[in-house]
Coordinates of C-alpha atoms in Angstrom, one line a residue:
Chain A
X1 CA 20.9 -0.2 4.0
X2 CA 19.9 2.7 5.8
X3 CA 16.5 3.6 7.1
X4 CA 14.7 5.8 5.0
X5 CA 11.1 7.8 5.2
X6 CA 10.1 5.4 2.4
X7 CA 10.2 2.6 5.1
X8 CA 8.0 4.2 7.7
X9 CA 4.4 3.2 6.2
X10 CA 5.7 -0.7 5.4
X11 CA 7.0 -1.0 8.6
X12 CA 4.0 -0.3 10.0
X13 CA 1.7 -1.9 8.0
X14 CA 4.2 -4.6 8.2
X15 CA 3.4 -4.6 11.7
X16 CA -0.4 -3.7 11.3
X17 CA -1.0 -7.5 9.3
X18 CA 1.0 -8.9 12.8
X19 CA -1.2 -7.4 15.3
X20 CA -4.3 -8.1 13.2
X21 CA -3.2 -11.8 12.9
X22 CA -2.5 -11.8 17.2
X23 CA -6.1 -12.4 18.0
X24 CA -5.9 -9.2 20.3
X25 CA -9.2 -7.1 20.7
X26 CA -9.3 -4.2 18.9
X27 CA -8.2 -1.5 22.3
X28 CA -5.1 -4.0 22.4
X29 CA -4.8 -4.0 18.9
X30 CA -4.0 0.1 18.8
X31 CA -2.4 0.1 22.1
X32 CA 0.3 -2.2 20.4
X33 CA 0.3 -0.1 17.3
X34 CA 0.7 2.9 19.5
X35 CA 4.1 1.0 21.0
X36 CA 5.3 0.5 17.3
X37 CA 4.6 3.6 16.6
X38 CA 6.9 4.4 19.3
X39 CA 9.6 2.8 19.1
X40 CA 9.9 4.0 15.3
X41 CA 9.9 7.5 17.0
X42 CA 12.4 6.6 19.5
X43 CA 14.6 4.4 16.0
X44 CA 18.5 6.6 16.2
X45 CA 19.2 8.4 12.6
X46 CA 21.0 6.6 10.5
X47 CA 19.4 2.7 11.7
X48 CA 19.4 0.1 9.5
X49 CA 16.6 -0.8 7.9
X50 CA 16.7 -4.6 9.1
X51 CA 17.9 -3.2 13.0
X52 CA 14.7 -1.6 12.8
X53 CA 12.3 -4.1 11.9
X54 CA 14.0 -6.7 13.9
X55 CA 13.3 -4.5 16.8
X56 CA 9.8 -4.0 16.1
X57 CA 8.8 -7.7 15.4
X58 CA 10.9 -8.2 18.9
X59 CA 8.6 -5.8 20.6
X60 CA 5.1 -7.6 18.3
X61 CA 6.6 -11.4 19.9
X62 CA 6.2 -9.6 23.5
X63 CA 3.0 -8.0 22.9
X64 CA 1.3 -10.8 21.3
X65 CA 3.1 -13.5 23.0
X66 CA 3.4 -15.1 20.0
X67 CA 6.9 -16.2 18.8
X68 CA 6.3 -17.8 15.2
X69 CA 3.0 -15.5 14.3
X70 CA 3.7 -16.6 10.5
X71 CA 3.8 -20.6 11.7
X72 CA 0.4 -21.7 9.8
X73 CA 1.1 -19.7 6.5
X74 CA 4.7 -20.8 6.2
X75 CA 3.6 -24.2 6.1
X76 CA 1.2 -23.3 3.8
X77 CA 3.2 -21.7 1.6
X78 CA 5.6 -24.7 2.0
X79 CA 3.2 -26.9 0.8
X80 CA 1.7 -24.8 -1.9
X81 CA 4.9 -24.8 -3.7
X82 CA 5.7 -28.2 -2.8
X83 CA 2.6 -29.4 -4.6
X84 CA 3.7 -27.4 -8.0
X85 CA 7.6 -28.6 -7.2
X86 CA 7.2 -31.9 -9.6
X87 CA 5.8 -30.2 -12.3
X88 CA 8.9 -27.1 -12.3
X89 CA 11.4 -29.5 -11.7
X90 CA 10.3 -31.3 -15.4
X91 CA 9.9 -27.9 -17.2
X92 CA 13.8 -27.0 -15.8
X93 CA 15.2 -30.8 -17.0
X94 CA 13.2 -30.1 -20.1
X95 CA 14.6 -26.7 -20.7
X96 CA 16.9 -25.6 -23.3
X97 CA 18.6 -23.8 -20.5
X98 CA 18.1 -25.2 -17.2
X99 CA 20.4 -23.1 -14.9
X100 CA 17.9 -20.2 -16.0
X101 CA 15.2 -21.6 -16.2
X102 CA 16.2 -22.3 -12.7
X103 CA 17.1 -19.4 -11.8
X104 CA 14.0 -17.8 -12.7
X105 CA 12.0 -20.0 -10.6
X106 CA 14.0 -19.4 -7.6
X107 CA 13.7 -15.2 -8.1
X108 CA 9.8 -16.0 -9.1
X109 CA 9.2 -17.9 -5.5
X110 CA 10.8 -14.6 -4.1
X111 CA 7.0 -13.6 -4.6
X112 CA 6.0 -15.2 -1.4
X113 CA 6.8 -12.7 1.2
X114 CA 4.2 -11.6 4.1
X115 CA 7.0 -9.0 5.1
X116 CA 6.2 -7.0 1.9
X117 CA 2.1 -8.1 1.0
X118 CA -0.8 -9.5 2.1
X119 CA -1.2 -12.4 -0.5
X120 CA 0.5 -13.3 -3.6
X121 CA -0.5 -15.0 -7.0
X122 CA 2.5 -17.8 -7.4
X123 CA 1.4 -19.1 -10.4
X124 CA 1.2 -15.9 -12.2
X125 CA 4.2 -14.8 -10.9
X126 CA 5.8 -17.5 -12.3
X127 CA 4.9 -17.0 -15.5
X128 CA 5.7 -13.4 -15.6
X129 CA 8.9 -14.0 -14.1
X130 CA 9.9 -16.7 -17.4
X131 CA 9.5 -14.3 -19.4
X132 CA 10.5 -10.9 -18.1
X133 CA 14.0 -9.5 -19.2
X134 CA 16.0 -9.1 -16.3
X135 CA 16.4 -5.5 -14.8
X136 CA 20.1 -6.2 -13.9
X137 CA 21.4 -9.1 -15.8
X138 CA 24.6 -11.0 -14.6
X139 CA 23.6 -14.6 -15.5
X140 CA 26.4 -15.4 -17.4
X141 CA 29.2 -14.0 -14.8
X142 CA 26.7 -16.1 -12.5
X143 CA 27.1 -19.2 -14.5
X144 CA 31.1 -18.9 -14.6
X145 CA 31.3 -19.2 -11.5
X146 CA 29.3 -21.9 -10.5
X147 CA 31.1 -23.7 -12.7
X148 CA 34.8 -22.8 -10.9
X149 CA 33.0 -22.6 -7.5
X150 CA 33.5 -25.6 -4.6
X151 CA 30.9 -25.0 -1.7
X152 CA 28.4 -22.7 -2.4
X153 CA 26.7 -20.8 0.0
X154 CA 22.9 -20.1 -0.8
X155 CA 21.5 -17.1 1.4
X156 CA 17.5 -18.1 2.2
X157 CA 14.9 -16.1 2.3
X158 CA 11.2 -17.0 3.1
X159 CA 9.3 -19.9 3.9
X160 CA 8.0 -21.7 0.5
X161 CA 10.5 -19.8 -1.8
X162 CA 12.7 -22.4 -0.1
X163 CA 11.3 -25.2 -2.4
X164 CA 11.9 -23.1 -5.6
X165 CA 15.4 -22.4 -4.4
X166 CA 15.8 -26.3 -3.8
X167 CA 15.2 -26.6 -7.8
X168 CA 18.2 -23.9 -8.6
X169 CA 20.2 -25.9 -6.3
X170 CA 19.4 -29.1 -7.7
X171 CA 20.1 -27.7 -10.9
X172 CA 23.5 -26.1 -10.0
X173 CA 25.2 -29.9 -9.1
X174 CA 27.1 -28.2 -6.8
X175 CA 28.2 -28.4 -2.7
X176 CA 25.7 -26.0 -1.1
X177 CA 25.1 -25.1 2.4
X178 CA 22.0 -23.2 2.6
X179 CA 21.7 -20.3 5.2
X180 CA 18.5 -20.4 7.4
X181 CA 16.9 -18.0 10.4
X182 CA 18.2 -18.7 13.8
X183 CA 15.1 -18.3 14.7
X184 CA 11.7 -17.0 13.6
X185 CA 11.1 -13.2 12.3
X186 CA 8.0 -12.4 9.8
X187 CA 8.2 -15.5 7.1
X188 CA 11.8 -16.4 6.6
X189 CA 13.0 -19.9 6.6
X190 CA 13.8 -21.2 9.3
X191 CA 15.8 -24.3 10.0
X192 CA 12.7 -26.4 10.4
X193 CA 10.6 -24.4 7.3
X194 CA 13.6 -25.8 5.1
X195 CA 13.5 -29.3 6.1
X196 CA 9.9 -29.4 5.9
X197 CA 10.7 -27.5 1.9
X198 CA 13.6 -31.2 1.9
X199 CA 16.5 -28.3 1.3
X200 CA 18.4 -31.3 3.9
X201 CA 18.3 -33.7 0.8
X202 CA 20.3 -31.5 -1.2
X203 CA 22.0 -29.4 1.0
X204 CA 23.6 -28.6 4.3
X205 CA 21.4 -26.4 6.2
X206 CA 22.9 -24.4 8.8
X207 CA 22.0 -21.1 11.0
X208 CA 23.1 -17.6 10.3
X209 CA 23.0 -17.2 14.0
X210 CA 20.9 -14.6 13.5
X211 CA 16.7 -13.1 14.2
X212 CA 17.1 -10.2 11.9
X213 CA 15.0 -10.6 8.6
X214 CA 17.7 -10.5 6.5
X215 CA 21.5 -10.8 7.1
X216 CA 23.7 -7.9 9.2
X217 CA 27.3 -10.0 9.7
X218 CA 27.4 -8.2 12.7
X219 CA 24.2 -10.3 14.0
X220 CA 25.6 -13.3 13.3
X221 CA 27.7 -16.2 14.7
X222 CA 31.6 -16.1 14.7
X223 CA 30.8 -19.6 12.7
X224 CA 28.3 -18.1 10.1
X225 CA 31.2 -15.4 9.6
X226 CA 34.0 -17.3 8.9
X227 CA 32.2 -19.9 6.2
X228 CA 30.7 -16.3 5.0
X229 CA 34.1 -14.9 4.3
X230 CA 35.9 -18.0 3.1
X231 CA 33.3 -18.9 0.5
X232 CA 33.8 -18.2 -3.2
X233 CA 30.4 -17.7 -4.2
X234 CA 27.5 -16.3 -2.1
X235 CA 24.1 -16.8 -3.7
X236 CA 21.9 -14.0 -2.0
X237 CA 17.9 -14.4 -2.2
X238 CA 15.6 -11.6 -1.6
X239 CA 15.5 -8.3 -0.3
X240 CA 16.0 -8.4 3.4
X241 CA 19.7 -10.6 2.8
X242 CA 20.6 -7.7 0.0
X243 CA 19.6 -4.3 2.7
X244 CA 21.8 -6.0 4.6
X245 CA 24.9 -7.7 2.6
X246 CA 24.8 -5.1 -0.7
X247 CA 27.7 -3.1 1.2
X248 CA 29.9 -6.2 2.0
X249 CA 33.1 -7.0 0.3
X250 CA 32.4 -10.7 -1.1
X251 CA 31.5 -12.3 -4.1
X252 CA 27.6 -12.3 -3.8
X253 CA 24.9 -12.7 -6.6
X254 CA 22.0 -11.2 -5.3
X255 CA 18.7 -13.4 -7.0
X256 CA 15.3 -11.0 -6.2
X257 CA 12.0 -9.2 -7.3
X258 CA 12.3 -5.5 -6.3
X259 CA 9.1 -5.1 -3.9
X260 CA 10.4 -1.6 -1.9
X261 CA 10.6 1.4 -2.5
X262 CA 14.5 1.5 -0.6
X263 CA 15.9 -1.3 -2.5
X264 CA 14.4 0.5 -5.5
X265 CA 16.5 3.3 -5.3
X266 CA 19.6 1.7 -4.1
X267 CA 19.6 -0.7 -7.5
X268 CA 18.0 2.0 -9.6
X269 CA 15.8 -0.5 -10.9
X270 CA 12.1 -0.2 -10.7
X271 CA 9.6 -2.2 -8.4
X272 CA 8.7 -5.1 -10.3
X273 CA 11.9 -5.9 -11.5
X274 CA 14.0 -8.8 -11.4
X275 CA 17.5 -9.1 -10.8
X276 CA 20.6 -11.3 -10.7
X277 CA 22.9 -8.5 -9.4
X278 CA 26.9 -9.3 -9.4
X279 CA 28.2 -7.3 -6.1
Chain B
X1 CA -16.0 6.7 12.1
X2 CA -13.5 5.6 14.6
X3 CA -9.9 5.6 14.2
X4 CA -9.4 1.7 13.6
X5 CA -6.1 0.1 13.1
X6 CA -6.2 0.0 9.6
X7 CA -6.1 3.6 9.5
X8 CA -2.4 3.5 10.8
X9 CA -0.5 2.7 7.5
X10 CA -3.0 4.6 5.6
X11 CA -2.1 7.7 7.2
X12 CA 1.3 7.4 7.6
X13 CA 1.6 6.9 3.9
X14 CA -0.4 10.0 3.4
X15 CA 2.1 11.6 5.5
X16 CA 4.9 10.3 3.6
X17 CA 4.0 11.5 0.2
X18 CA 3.3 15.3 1.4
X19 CA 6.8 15.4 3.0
X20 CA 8.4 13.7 0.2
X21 CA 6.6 17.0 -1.8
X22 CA 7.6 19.5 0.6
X23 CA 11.4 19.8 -0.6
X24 CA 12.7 19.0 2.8
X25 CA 16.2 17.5 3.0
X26 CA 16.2 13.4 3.9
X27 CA 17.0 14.5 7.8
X28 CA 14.1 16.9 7.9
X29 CA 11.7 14.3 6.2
X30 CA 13.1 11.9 8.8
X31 CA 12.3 13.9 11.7
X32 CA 8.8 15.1 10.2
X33 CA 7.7 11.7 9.9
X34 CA 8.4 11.0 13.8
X35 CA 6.5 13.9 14.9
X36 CA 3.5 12.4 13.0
X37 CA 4.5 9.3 15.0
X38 CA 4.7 10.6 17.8
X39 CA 0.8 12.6 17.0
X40 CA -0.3 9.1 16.1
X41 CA 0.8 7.7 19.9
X42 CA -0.5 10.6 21.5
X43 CA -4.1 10.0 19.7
X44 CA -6.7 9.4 21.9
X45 CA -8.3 6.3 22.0
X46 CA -12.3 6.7 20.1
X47 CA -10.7 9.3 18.3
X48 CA -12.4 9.9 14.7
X49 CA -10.5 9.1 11.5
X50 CA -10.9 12.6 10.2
X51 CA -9.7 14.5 13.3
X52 CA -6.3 12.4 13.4
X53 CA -6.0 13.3 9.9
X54 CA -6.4 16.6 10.0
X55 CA -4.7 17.3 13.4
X56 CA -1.6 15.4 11.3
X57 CA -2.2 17.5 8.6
X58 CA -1.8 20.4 10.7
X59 CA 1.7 19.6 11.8
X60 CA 2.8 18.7 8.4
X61 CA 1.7 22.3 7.4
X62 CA 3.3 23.6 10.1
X63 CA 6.6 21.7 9.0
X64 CA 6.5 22.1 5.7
X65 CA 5.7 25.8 5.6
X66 CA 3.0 25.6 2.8
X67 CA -0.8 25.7 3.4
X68 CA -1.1 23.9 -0.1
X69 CA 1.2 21.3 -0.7
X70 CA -1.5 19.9 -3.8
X71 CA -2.4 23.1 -4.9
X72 CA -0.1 21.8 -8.7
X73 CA -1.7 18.8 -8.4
X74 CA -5.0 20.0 -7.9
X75 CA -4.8 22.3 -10.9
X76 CA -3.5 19.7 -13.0
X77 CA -6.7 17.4 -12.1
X78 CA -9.0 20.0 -12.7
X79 CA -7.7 21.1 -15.9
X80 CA -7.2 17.5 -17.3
X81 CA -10.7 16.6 -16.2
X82 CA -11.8 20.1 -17.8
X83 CA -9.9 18.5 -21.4
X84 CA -12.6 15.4 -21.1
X85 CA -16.0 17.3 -20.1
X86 CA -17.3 18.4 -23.2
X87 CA -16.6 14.3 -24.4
X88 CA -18.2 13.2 -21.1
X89 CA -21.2 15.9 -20.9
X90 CA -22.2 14.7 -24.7
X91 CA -22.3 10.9 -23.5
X92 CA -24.7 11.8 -21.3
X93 CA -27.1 13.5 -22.8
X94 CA -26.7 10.9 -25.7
X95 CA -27.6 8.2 -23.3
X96 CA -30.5 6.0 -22.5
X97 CA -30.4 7.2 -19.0
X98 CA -28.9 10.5 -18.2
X99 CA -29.0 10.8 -14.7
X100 CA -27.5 6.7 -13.8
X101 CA -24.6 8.3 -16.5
X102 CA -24.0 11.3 -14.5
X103 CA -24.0 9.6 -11.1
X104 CA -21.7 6.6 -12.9
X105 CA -19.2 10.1 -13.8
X106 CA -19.7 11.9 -11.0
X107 CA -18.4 8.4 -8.6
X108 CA -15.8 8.0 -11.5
X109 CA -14.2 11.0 -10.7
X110 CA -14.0 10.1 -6.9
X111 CA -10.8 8.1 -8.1
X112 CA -9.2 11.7 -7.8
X113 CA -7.5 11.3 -4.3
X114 CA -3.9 11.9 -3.4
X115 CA -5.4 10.9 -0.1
X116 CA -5.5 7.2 -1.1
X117 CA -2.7 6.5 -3.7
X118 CA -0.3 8.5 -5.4
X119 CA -1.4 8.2 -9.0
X120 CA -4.9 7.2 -10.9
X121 CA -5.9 6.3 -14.3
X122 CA -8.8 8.4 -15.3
X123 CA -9.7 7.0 -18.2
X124 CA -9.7 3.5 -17.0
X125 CA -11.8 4.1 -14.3
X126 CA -14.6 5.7 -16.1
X127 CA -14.7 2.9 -18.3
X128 CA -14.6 0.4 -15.2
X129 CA -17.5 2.4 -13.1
X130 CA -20.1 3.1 -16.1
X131 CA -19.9 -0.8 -16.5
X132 CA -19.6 -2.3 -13.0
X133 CA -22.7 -3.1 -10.8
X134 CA -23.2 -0.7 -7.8
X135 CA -22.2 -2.8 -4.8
X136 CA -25.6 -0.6 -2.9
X137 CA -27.9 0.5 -5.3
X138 CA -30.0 3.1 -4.3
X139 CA -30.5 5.1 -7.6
X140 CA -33.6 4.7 -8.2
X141 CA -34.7 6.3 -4.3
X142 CA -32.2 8.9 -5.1
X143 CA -34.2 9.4 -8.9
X144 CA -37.2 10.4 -6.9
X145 CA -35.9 12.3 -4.3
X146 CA -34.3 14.5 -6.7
X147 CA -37.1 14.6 -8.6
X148 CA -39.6 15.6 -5.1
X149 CA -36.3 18.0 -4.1
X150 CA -36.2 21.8 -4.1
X151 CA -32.6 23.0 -3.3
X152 CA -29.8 20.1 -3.2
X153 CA -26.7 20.0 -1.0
X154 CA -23.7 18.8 -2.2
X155 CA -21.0 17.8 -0.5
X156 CA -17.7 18.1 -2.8
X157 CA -14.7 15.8 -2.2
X158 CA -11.6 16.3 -4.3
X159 CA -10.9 19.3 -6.6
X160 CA -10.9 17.9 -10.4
X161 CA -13.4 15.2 -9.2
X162 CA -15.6 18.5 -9.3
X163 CA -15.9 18.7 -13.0
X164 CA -17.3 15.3 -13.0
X165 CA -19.5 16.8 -10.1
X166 CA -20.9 19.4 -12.6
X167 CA -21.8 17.0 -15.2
X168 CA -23.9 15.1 -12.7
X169 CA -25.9 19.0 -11.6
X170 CA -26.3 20.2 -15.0
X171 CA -28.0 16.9 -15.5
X172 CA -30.2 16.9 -12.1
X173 CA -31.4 20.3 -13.5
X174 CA -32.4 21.1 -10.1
X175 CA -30.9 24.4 -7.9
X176 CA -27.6 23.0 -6.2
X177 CA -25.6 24.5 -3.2
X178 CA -22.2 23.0 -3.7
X179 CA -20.8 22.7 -0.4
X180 CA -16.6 23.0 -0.3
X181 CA -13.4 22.9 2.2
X182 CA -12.7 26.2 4.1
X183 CA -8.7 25.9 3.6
X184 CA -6.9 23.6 1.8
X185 CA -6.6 19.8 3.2
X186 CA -4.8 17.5 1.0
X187 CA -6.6 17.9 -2.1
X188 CA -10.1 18.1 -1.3
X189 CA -11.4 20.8 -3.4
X190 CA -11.8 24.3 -1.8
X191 CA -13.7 27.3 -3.0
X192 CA -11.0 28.2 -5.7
X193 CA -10.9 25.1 -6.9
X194 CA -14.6 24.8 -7.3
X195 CA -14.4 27.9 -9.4
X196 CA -11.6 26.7 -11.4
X197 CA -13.8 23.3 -12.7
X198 CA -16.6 25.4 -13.4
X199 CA -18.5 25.0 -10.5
X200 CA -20.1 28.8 -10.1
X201 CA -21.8 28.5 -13.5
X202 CA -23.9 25.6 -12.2
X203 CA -24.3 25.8 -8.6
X204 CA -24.0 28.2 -5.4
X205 CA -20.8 27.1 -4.4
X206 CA -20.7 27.8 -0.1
X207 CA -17.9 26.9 2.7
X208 CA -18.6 24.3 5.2
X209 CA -16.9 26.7 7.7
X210 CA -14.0 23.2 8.0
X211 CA -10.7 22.1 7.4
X212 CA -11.6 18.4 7.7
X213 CA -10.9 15.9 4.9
X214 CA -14.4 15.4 5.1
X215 CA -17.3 16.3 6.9
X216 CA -17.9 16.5 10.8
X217 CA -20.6 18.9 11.2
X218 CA -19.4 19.9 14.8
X219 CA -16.0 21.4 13.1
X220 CA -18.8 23.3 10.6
X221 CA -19.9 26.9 10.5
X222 CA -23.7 27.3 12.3
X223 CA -24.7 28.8 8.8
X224 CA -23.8 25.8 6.9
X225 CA -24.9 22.9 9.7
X226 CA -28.7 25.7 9.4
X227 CA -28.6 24.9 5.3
X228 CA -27.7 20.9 6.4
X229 CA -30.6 20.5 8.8
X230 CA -33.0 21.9 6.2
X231 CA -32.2 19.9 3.3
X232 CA -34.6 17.6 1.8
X233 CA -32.0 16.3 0.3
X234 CA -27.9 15.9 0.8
X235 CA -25.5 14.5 -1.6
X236 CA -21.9 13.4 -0.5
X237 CA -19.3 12.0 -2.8
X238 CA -16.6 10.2 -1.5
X239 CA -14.9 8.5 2.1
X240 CA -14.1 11.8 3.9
X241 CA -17.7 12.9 4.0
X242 CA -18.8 9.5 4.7
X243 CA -16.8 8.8 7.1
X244 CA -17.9 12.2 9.0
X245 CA -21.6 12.1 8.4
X246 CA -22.6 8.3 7.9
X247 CA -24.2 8.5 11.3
X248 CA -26.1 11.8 11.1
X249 CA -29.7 11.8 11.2
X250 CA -30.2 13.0 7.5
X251 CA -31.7 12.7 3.6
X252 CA -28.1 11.8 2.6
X253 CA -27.2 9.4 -0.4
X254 CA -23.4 8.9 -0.2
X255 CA -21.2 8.3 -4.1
X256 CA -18.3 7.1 -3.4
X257 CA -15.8 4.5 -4.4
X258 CA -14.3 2.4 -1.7
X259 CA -10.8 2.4 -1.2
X260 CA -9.5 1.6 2.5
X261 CA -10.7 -1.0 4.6
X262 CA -12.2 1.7 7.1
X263 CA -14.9 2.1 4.9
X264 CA -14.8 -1.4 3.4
X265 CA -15.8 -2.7 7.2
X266 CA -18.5 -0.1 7.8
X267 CA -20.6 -0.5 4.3
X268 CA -20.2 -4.2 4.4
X269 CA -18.4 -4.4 0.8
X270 CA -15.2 -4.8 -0.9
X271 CA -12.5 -2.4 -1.9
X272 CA -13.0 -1.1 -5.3
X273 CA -16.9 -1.2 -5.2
X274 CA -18.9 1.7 -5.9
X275 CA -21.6 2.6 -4.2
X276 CA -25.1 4.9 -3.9
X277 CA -25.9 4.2 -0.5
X278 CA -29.1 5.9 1.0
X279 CA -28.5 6.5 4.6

């Protein structure tokens, strides 16, 4: 999606919570918010969204010399939701519904998400996301075609929601390769975040190809592409994968909370919501 | 107080929402916000938080072409704080302790800041801030120093906060020089505004001779830093004027609520506390 003024003041407190975390002193500290600042000045019209914050968190890695600045808190989050994984993975077999109740987990660990906030209450979120109605509803058409579908792909998103999405897939008893970082950008998965979530004991985990936090084809690998285009079911998790896939011809199911005010507009749903969006 | 990262986001947000007001086309509010970004690079290092502001401010007025842009909002603050005085001014003098009820009101109505966030919830707030403990409590020094004081400064913050101002004067029942904006800045209350909440039948409403979003006595008119010096005794509401006079040699008590993590580091408490801080 394109770059709008809405994304000017995440961006950089995006990048503010990255230089903070650095352990730079506090002149070093502006002077690398002055270089964010500038390269946002310098961004063409008409930039993606995603181009532009991959280029900024490319400029943070040089500045802070720090290429995995999210390392400690993605395996925190990892474990967090590991630790609660047990009990969700009962309630879902208990459930009179379990592909939603499923579902609903995976869009509720969507929660976890240093790109968009500071900290995040899972449990809570949890339990708000059981219950709330869903903004844009295409569970059913979802359901359909997991049913008719052969591989699945399954778009990650961050570190920790991993383990929540491992329940959907469980749950789904389908073929699934599940799409990971090439490598790392704020806290998305990874191919190492997702073993350490065990996504490799129920799926095939493979690369995108691509650094940008969230998927542009054009970033990707001419391998990622093809398996992209063949599949007949895309599940999409979390902003970041729909700014960048919500214009591509494909049968995608975007799963996500609505954290921005971009994506806002674009699904004309309010922040706060969740979806399960049919492209 | 210094510039500190933290005030990065903070202001380009600011920045955000007065374009998104100025009716500009999506290019234009583009290409505004990169000329705040590129005032924010240029900023010289030790710079203080209010000058950035208000040299930002300045270029956004220039952009924009309006000298107002919350001259609505500021109207409709005043006039719904106006709709709850006469509830609000009963209370007090109904209370056990009128004064700690006016100064509880007066900080209440510090929640009136389009610098800070876009919205507030009046009601709630009162309700929070005549209940919660005062994170520094210097009300009972600032009890006898009114009660020792001949003529009071006070430092106005934001326009509708003012009618919550006048409760707390009626109640000092002491002569008060209310001490206002030059020009509109965001929406700090200026003379006009002062007038419109009801200010002149209480107090001698005066200029501070600035355009700052708080006070920096070096940007003031010599007649008002004269009436400064002299006080016996100086009461600020709100972060602007504390962040421009927390280090002046002065019989200041700041009111304020805290609400950015400038201020948060400096007074040594959490966001969301409210405060009568004796400096």
């Amino acid at each position: 999606m394109k770059f709008s003024i809405d994304c000017f003041p995440c961006i950089v407190r995006q990048a503010m919570r990255v230089i903070k975390k650095s352990g730079m002193d506090e002149q070093q500290q502006i002077q690398a918010m002055q270089q964010v600042l500038r390269a946002l000045y310098d961004e063409k019209p008409g930039a993606n969204s995603l181009e532009t914050v991959a280029s900024i968190q490319a400029i943070l890695r040089r500045m802070t010399g720090t290429e995995d600045i999210y390392r400690k808190d993605k395996e925190k989050s990892t474990q967090e939701a590991l630790a609660v994984y047990p009990r969700w993975r009962e309630e879902v077999l208990l459930s009179a519904d379990p592909l939603e109740y499923a579902v609903r987990l995976s869009i509720a660990g969507n929660i976890i998400d240093f790109a968009s906030a500071d900290s995040y209450d899972l449990d809570a979120t949890i339990l708000r996301v059981l219950k709330q109605p869903f903004a844009k509803d295409d569970l059913e058409a979802l359901r359909k075609k997991i049913t008719k579908a052969g591989r699945i792909i399954f778009m990650a998103d961050n570190a920790g929601e991993t383990v929540f999405d491992r329940i959907l897939i469980e749950t789904m008893q389908k073929p699934v390769t599940y799409v990971v970082k090439d490598a790392p950008i704020l806290n998305d998965a990874t191919l190492e975040d997702a073993k350490a979530a065990g996504l490799d004991k129920v799926a095939e985990i493979i690369s995108s190809g691509s650094r940008f936090p969230g998927t542009i084809l054009a970033s990707c690998s001419p391998d990622f592409i093809e398996r992209f285009r063949q599949a007949d079911l895309i599940i999409s998790k979390g902003m970041g994968n729909y700014e960048g896939l919500s214009a591509e011809n494909a049968p995608i199911f975007f799963l996500l909370q609505v954290k921005c005010g971009l994506v806002e507009q674009d699904l004309g749903v309010p922040c706060g919501s969740i979806v399960v969006d049919e492209k």
